[in-house]
Short mmCIF file of C-alpha atoms in Angstrom, two decimals:
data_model
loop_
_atom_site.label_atom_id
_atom_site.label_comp_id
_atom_site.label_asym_id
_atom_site.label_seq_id
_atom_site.Cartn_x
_atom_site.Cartn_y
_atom_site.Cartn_z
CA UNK A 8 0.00 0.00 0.00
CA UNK A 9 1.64 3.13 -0.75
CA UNK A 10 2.57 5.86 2.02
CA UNK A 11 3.87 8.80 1.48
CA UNK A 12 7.41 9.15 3.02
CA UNK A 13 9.50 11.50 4.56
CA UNK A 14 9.70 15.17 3.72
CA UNK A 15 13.68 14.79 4.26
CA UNK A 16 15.40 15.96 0.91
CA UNK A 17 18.90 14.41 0.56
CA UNK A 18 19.86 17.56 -1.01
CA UNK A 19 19.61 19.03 2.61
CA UNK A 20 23.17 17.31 2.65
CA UNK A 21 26.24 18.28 1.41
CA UNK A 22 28.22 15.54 0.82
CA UNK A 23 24.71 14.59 -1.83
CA UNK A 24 24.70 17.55 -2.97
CA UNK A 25 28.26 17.36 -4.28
CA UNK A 26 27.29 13.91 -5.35
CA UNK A 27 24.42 15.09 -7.25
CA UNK A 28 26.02 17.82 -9.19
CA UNK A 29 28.81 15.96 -10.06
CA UNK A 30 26.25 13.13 -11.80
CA UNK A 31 24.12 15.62 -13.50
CA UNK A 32 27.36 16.64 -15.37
CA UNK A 33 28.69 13.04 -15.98
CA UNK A 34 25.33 11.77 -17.19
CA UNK A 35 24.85 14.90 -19.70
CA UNK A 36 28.28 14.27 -21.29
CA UNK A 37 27.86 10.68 -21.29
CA UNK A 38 24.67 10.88 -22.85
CA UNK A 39 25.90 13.17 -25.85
CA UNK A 40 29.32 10.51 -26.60
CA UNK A 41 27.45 7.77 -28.41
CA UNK A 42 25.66 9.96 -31.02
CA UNK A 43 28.73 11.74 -31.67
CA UNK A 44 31.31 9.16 -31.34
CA UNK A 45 28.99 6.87 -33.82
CA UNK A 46 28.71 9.61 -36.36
CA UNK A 47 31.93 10.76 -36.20
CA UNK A 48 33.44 6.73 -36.70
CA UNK A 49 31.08 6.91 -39.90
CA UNK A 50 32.32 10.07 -40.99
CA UNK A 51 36.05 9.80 -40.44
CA UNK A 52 36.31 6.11 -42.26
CA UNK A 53 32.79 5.34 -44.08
CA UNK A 54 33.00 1.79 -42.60
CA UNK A 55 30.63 0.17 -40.67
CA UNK A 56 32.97 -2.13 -39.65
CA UNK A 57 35.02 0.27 -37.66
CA UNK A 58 31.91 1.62 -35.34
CA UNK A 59 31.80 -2.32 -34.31
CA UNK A 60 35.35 -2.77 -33.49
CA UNK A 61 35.11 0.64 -31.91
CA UNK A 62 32.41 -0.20 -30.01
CA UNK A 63 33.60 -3.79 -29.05
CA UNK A 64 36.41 -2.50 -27.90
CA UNK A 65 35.25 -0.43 -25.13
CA UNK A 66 32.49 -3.28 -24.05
CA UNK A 67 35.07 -5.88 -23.54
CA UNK A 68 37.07 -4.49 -21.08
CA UNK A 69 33.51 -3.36 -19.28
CA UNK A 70 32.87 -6.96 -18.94
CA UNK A 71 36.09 -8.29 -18.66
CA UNK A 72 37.07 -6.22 -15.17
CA UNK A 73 34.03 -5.39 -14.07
CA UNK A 74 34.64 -7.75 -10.86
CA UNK A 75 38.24 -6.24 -10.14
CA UNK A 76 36.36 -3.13 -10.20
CA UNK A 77 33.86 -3.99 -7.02
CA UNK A 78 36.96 -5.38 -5.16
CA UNK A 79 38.67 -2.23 -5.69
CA UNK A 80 35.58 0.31 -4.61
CA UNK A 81 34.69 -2.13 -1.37
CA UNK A 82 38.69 -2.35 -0.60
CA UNK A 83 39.78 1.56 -1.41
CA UNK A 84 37.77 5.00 -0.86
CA UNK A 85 34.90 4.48 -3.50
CA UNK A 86 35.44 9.03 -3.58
CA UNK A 87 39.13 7.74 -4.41
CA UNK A 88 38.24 5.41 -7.09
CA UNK A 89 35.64 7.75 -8.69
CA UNK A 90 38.19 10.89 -8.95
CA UNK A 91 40.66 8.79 -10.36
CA UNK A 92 38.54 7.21 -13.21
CA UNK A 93 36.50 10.47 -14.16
CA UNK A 94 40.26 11.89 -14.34
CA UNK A 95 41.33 9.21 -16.77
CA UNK A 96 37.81 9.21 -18.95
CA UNK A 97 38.51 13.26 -19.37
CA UNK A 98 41.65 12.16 -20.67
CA UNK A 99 41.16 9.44 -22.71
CA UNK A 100 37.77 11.39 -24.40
CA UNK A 101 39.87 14.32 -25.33
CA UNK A 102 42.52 12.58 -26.78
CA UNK A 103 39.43 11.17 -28.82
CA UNK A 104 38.17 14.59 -29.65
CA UNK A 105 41.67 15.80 -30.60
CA UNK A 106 41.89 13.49 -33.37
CA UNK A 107 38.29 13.95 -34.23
CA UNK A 108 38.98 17.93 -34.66
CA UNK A 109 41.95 17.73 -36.28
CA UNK A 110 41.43 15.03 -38.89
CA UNK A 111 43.89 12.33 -37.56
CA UNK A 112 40.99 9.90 -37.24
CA UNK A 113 43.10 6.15 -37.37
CA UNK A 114 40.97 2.71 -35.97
CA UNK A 115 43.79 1.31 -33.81
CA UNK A 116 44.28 4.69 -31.55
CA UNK A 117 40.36 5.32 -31.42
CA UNK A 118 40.06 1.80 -30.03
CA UNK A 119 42.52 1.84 -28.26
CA UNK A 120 41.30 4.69 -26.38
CA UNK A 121 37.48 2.84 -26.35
CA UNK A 122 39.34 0.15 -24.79
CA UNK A 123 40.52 2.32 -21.68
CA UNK A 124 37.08 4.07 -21.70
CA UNK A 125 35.53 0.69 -20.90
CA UNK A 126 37.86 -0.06 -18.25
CA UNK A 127 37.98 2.46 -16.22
CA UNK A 128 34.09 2.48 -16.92
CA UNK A 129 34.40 -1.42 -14.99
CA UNK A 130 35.81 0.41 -11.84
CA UNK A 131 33.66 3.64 -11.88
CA UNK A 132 29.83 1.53 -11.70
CA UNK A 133 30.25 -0.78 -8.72
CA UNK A 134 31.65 2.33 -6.97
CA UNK A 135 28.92 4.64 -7.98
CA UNK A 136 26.44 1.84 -6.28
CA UNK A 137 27.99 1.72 -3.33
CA UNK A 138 28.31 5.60 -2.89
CA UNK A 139 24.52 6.76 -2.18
CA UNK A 140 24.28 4.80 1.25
CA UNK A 141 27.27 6.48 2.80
CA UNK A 142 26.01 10.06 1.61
CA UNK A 143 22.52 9.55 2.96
CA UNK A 144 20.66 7.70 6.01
CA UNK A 145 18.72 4.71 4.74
CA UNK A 146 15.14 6.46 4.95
CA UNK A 147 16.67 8.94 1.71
CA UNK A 148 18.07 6.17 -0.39
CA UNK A 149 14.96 5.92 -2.43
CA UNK A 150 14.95 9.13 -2.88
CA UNK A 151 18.63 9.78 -3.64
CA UNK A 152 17.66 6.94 -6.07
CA UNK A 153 14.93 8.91 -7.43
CA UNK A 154 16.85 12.31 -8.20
CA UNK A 155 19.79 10.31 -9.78
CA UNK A 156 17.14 9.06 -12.04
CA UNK A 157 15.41 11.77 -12.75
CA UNK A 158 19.01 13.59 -13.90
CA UNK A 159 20.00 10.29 -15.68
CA UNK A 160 16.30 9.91 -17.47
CA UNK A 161 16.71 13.71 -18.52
CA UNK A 162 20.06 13.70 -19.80
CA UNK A 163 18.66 10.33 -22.08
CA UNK A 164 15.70 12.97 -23.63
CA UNK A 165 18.27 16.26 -23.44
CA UNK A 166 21.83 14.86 -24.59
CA UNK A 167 21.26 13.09 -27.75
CA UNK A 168 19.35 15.91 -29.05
CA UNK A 169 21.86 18.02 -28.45
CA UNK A 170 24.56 15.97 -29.73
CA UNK A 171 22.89 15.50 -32.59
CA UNK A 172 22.88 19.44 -33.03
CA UNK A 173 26.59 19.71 -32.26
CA UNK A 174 27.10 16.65 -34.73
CA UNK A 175 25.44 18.47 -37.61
CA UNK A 176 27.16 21.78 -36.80
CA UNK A 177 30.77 20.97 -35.78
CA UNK A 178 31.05 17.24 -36.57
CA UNK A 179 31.02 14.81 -33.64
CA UNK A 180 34.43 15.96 -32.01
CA UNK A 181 33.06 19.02 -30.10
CA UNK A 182 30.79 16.49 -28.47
CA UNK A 183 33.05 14.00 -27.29
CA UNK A 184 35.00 17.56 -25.74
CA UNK A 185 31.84 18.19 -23.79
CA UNK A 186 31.61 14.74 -22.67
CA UNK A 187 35.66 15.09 -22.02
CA UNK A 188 34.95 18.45 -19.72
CA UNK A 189 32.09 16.95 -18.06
CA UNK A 190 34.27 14.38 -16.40
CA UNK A 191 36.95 16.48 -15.35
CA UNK A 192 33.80 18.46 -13.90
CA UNK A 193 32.87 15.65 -12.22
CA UNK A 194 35.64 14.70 -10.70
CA UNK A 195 36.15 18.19 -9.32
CA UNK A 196 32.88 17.85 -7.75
CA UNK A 197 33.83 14.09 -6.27
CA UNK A 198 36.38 15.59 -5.01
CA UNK A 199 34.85 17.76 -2.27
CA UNK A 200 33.30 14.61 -0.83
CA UNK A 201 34.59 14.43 2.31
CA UNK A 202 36.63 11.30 2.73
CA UNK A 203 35.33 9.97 6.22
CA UNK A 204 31.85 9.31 4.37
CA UNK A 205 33.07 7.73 1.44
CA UNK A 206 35.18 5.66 2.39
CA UNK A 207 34.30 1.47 2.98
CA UNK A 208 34.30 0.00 6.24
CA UNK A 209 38.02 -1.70 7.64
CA UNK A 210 37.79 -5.25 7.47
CA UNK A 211 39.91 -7.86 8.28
CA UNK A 212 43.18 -9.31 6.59
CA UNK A 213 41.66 -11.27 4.35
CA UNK A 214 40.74 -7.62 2.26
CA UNK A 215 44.69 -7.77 1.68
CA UNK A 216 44.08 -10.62 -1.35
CA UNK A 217 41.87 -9.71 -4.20
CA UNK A 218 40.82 -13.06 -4.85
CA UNK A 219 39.80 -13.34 -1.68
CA UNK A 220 37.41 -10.64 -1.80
CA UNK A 221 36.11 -11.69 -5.32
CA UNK A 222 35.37 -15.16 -3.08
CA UNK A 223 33.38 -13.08 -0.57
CA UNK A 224 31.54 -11.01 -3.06
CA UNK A 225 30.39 -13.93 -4.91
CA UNK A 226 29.09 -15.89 -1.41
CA UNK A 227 27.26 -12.95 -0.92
CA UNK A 228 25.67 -12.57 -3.82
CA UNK A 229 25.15 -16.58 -4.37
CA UNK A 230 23.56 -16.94 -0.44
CA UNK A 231 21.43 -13.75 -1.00
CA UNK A 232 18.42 -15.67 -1.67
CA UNK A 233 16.30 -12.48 -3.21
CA UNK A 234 19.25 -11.11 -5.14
CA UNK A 235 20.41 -13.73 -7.64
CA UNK A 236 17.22 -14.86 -9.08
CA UNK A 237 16.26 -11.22 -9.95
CA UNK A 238 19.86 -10.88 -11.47
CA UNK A 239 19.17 -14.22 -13.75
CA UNK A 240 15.79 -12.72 -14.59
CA UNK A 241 17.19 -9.90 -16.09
CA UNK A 242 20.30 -12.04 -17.90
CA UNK A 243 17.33 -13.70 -19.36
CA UNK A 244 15.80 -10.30 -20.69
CA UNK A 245 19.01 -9.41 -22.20
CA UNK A 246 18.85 -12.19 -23.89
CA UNK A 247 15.62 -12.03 -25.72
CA UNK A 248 14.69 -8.12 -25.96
CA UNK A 249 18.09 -5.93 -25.63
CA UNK A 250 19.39 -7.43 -29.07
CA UNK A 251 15.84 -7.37 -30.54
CA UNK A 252 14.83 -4.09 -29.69
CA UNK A 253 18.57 -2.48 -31.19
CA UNK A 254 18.13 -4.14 -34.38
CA UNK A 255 14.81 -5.31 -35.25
CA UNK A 256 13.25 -2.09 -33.30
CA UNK A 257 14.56 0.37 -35.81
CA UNK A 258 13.50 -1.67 -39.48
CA UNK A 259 9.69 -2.15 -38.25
CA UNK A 260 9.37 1.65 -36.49
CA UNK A 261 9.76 2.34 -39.91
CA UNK A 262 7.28 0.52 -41.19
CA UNK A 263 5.02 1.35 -39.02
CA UNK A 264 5.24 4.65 -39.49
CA UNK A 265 8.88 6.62 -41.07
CA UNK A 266 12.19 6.80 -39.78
CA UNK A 267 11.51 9.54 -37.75
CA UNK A 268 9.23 7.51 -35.87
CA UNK A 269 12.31 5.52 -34.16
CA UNK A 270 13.26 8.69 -32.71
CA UNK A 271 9.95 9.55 -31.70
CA UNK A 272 9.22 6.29 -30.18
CA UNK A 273 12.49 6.52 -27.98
CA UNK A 274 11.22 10.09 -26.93
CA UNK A 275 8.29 8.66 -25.61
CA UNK A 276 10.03 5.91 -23.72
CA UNK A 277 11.87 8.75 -21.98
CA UNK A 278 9.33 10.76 -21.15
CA UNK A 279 7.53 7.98 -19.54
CA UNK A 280 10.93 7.31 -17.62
CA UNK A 281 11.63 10.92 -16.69
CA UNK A 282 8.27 11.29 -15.10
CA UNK A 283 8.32 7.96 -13.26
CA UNK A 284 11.30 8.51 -11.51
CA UNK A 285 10.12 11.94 -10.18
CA UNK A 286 6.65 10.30 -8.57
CA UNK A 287 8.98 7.97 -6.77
CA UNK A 288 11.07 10.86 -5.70
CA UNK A 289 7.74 11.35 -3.51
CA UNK A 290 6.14 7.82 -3.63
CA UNK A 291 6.68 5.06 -1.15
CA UNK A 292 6.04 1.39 -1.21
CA UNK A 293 6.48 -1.07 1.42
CA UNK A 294 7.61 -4.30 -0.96
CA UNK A 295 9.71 -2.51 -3.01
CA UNK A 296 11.33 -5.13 -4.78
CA UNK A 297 8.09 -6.47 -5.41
CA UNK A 298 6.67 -3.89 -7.22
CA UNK A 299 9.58 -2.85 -9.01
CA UNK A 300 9.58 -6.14 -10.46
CA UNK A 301 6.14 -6.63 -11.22
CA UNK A 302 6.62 -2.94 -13.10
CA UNK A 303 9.53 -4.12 -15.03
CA UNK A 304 7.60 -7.06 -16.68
CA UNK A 305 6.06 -3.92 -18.98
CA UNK A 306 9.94 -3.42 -20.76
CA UNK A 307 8.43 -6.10 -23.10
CA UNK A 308 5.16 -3.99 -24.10
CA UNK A 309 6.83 -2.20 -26.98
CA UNK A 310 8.61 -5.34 -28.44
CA UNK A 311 4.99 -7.13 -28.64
CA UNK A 312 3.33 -3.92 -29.86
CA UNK A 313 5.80 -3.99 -32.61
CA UNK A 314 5.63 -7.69 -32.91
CA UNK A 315 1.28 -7.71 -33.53
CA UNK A 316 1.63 -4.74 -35.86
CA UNK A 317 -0.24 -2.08 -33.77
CA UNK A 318 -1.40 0.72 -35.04
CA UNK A 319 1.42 3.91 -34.07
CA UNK A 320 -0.80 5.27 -31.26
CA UNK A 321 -0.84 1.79 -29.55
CA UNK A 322 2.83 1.37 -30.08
CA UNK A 323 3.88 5.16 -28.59
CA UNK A 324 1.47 4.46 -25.67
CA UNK A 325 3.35 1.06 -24.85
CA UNK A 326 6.42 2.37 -25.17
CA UNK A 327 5.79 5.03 -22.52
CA UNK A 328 4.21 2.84 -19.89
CA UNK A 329 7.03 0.76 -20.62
CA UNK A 330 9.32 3.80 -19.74
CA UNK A 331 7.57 4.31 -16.33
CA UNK A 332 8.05 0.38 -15.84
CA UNK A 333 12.08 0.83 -16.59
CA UNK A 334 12.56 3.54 -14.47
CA UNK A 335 10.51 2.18 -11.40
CA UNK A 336 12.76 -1.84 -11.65
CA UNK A 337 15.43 0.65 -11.89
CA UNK A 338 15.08 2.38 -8.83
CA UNK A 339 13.48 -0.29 -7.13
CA UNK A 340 16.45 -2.47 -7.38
CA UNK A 341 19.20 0.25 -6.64
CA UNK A 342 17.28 0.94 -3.81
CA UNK A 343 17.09 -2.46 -2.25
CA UNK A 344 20.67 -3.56 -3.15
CA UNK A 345 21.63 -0.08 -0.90
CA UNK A 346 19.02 -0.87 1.75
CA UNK A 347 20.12 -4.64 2.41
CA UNK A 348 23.76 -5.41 1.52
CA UNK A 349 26.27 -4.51 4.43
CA UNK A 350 28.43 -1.77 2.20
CA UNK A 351 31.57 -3.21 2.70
CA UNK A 352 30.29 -5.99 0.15
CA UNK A 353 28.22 -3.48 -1.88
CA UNK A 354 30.35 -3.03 -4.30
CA UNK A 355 31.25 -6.44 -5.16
CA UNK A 356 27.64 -7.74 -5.44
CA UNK A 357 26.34 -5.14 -7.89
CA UNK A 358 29.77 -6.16 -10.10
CA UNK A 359 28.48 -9.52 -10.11
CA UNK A 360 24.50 -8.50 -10.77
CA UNK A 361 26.29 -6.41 -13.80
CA UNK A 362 28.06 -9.06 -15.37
CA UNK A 363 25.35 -11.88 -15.31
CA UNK A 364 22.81 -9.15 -16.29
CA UNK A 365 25.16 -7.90 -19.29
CA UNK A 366 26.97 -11.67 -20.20
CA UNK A 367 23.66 -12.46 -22.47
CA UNK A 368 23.78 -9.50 -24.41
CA UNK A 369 26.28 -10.42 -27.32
CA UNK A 370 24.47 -13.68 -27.89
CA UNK A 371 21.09 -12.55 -27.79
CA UNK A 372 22.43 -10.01 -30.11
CA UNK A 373 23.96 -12.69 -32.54
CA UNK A 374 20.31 -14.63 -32.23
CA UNK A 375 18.27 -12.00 -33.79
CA UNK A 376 19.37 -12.66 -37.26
CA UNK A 377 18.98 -16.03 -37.09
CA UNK A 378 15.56 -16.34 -35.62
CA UNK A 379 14.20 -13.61 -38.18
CA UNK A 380 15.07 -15.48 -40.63
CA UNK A 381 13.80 -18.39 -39.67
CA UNK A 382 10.39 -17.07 -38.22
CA UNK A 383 10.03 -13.60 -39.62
CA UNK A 384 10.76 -10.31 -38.22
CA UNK A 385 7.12 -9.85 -36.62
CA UNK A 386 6.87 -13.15 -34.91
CA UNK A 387 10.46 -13.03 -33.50
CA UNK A 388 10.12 -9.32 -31.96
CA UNK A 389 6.52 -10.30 -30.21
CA UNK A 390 8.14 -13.30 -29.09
CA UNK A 391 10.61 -11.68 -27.68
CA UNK A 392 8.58 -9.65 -26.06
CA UNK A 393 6.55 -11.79 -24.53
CA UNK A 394 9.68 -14.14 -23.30
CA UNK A 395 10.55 -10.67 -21.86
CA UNK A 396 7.74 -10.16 -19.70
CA UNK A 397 7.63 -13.46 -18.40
CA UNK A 398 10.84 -13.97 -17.39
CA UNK A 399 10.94 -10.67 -15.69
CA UNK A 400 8.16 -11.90 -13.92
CA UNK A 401 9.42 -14.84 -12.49
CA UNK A 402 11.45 -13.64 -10.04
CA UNK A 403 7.90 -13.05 -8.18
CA UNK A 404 6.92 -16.61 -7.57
CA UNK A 405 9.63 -16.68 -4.81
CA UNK A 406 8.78 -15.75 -1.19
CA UNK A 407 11.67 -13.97 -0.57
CA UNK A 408 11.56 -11.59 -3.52
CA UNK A 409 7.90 -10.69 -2.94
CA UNK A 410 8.48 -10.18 0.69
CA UNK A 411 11.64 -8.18 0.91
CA UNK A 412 11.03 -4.95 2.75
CA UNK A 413 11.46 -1.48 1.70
CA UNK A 414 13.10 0.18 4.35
CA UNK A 415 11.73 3.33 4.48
CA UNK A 416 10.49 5.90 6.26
CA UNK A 417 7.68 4.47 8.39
CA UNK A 418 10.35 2.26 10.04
CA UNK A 419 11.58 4.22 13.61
CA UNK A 420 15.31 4.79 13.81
CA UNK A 421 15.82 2.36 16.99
CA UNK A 422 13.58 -0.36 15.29
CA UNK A 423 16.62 -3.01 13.92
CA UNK A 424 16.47 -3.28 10.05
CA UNK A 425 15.60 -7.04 8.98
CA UNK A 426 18.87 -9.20 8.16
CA UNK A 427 20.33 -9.71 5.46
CA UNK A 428 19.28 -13.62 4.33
CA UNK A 429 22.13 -14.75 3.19
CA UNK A 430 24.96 -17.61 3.90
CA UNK A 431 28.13 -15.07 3.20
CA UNK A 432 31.02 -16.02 6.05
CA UNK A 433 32.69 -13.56 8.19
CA UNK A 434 35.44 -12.03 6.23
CA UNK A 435 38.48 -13.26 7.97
CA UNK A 436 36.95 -17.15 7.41
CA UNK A 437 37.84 -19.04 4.31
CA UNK A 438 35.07 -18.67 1.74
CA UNK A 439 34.38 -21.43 -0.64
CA UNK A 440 35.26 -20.99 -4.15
CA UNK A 441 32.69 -19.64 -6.82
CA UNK A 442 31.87 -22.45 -9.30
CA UNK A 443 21.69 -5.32 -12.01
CA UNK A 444 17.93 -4.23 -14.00
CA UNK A 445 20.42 -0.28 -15.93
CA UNK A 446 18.52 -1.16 -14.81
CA UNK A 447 15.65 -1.85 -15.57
CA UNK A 448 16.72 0.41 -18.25
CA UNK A 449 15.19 0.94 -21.46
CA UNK A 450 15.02 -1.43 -23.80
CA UNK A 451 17.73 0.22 -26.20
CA UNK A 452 20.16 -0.28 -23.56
CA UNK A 453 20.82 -3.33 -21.39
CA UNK A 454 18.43 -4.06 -19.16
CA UNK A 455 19.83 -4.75 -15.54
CA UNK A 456 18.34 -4.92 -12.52
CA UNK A 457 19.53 -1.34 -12.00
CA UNK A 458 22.66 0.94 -12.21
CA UNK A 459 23.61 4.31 -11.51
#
C-alpha cells in the first residue's frame, strides 16, 4: 500500500549535494558521446565495420574487469576510485576529440582509447552503487535513487538531441569535448566529498588478497536468496529483448510509421521514464522489490506492440508505460541492493549483478538474425517480447523476492532493520570458491536490474 514518506530531501546534505552535481554533469556528457562518437566513426572512415570494433572494444574491457572493479571500490575509498577514473575518462575522451577535430581519425588509436574508456568504466559503476548509502541515512536512499534518475532519465531525452545538433554543426568531435569536460567536472565535484563518508568500512586481513574478496563477493551474492534470481531474470531479458529491440526495433518503427518515428518512439520511452522517476522521488512502497519487479515485466510492451503490428498510437502508448516500468525496476532495485547489503560488500555484489545481467547480451544479439530469418521479423520481436515479460516476472513466484522490505520511512530509527538472508562467512573465514535491471533500463540499452 503506498505511504507517502518523509519530507527529508537528501539535497539538505552536502556531501549529496556534491554527489548530485557531479552526476548531472557526468550523465549529460555521457549521454551526448554515443551519437557523436557513432557519427563521427562513420564520418572519419565510411566503414561500418570500424563503429563495431570501436564499439567492441570499449564493451570488452567493461565486462572483462568489471569484478576487479567492485573489489577495488569495497577495498579503497569508493570518492578515491571515482576521482581517479573520471580523471582518466577526461583524458582518454579528449585525446578522442583531438583526433576527431583535427582530422587524424586512425581505428587502432580510437580503439585503443574505447578500450581504456571501458575499463575504467568497470571500476567507476560498482563504486557509484555503493556511494549513495554512505552520503545519505537509509530512509533517503529511495529518494537519492529517485533524483539520480530523474538527472540520468533527462540527460537520455536532453543529450542526444543536443549531440545531434553539435554533430550536424561541428562534426562529432566538439561532443566527445563536452563529454571530455564533463568528467573532469565531475571529478572536481567528487572531489569535495569528504573522505570519512566515502570511504568502505576496515575489514579484516583477508581484504589484503583480491581473490579473496572476489570469493566473498560472490558468497554474498550466491547466499542472497532475493538477489540472484532477480539478477538471472534480467540475464534472461538481455537475452531475448536488448538485441531485438537495437536491431529489429529500428527496421519495423519504420514501417510502421517513417524513420523519424524511431526517434519519436524513444522520446516517448523517456518521457515515460523521466516522469516515473520523479513520482517515486515522492512515492513510497512497502515491498519494493516487489513492485519494481512486477513494473519491469512492462519493458516487453513495446517489443509485442511492434511484434502484432499495432497501429502507431498503440505502439507510442506502450512504449511510454514501458518507460515508467524501466525507471521504477530501476530504482526499485538500486534501492534495495543499498538498503540490504552490508556496504563493505556493496560493491562487489552489484559487479556480479552487472556481469550476469550484461553476459547475455552479445548472444542474444547474434540470435536476432537467425531467428528472423527463420520465423520472420514480426513473430520473433513479439516473441521476444513476450519471453521478456515473463521472465521478468518470475522472479515473483519466490517468497523472498515478494516479501523483501522497503526500508523506508515508516520504520523508527531504533527499530533493527531485517537481516540480510544470506549464507556469506565472516570475512576473515575461508570462503568457498565460486563455481543489475540499468537497470531496468530501457530497452535500447541493457536491461539490468539497475545501475547508476
Amino acid at each position: 500500500m503506498p505511504t507517502p514518506p518523509s519530507t527529508a530531501s537528501p539535497l539538505r546534505r552536502a556531501a549529496f549535494r556534491w554527489f548530485f552535481a557531479g552526476q548531472t554533469v557526468s550523465l549529460l556528457g555521457s549521454s551526448m558521446a554515443p551519437v557523436a562518437l557513432a557519427f563521427a566513426v562513420l564520418d572519419a572512415s565510411g566503414r561500418a565495420g570500424d563503429l563495431g570494433i570501436v564499439l567492441a572494444a570499449r564493451m570488452l574491457p567493461l565486462l572483462g574487469f568489471l569484478l576487479i572493479g567492485g573489489a577495488v571500490a569495497d577495498r579503497l575509498p569508493r570518492r578515491a576510485v571515482l576521482v581517479v577514473s573520471n580523471l582518466g575518462a577526461a583524458l582518454t575522451q579528449g585525446a578522442v576529440a583531438a583526433m576527431l577535430l583535427t582530422g587524424h581519425y586512425t581505428l587502432g588509436t580510437i580503439a585503443g582509447l574505447e578500450f581504456l574508456n571501458g575499463l575504467l568504466s568497470a571500476f567507476t559503476t560498482p563504486a557509484l552503487r555503493g556511494l549513495v548509502p554512505e552520503l545519505v541515512p537509509p530512509d533517503q536512499i529511495q529518494r537519492a535513487n529517485a533524483l539520480l534518475g530523474t538527472v540520468r532519465n533527462g540527460s537520455r531525452v536532453l543529450g542526444p538531441s543536443v549531440s545531434g545538433v553539435l554533430v550536424v554543426a561541428t562534426g562529432g568531435g566538439a561532443a566527445i569535448a563536452l563529454d571530455a569536460l564533463s568528467c573532469l567536472l565531475a571529478a572536481g565535484w567528487l572531489g569535495r566529498l569528504p573522505s570519512n563518508q566515502a570511504s568502505p568500512p576496515a575489514a579484516g586481513p583477508a581484504r589484503r588478497h583480491l581473490a579473496r574478496d572476489l570469493r566473498e563477493g560472490w558468497a554474498a551474492f550466491r547466499g542472497t536468496d532475493w538477489l540472484w534470481p532477480v539478477t538471472l531474470a534480467f540475464c534472461a531479458v538481455n537475452l531475448v529483448q536488448t538485441g531485438t529491440w537495437q536491431i529489429l526495433g529500428p527496421e519495423l518503427t519504420a514501417r510502421a510509421g517513417s524513420a523519424a518515428t524511431w526517434g519519436l518512439l524513444l522520446s516517448v520511452r523517456g518521457a515515460g521514464m523521466l516522469l516515473m522517476s520523479s513520482v517515486l522521488y515522492r512515492l513510497h512502497v512497502r515491498r519494493l522489490l516487489a513492485f519494481s519487479q512486477l513494473m519491469s515485466a512492462l519493458l516487453g510492451l513495446p517489443l509485442l506492440a511492434l511484434g502484432t503490428r499495432l497501429p502507431l498510437p498503440w505502439l507510442l502508448a506502450c512504449a511510454f508505460v514501458a518507460g515508467l516500468g524501466s525507471s521504477v525496476a530501476s530504482i526499485g532495485w538500486d534501492t534495495s541492493l543499498q538498503e540490504h547489503v552490508p556496504q563493505r560488500l556493496l560493491s562487489r555484489v552489484a559487479a556480479y549483478d552487472d556481469l550476469f545481467s550484461y553476459i547475455a547480451i552479445p548472444v542474444g544479439q547474434l540470435s536476432v538474425g537467425p531467428a528472423s530469418a527463420a520465423f520472420g521479423p514480426y513473430a520473433a520481436t513479439a516473441v521476444s517480447g513476450l519471453a521478456s515479460t515473463v521472465f521478468a516476472l518470475l522472479p515473483l513466484t519466490l517468497r523472498s523476492v515478494r516479501r523483501l522490505p522497503h526500508a523506508g520511512p515508516e520504520r523508527r530509527s531504533s527499530e533493527p532493520a531485517p537481516p540480510l538472508r544470506t549464507t556469506v562467512e565472516p570475512a576473515a573465514a575461508a570462503l568457498p570458491d565460486g563455481g543489475g535491471h540499468g537497470a531496468g533500463h530501457g530497452a535500447d540499452e541493457p536491461a539490468a536490474p539497475g545501475a547508476l
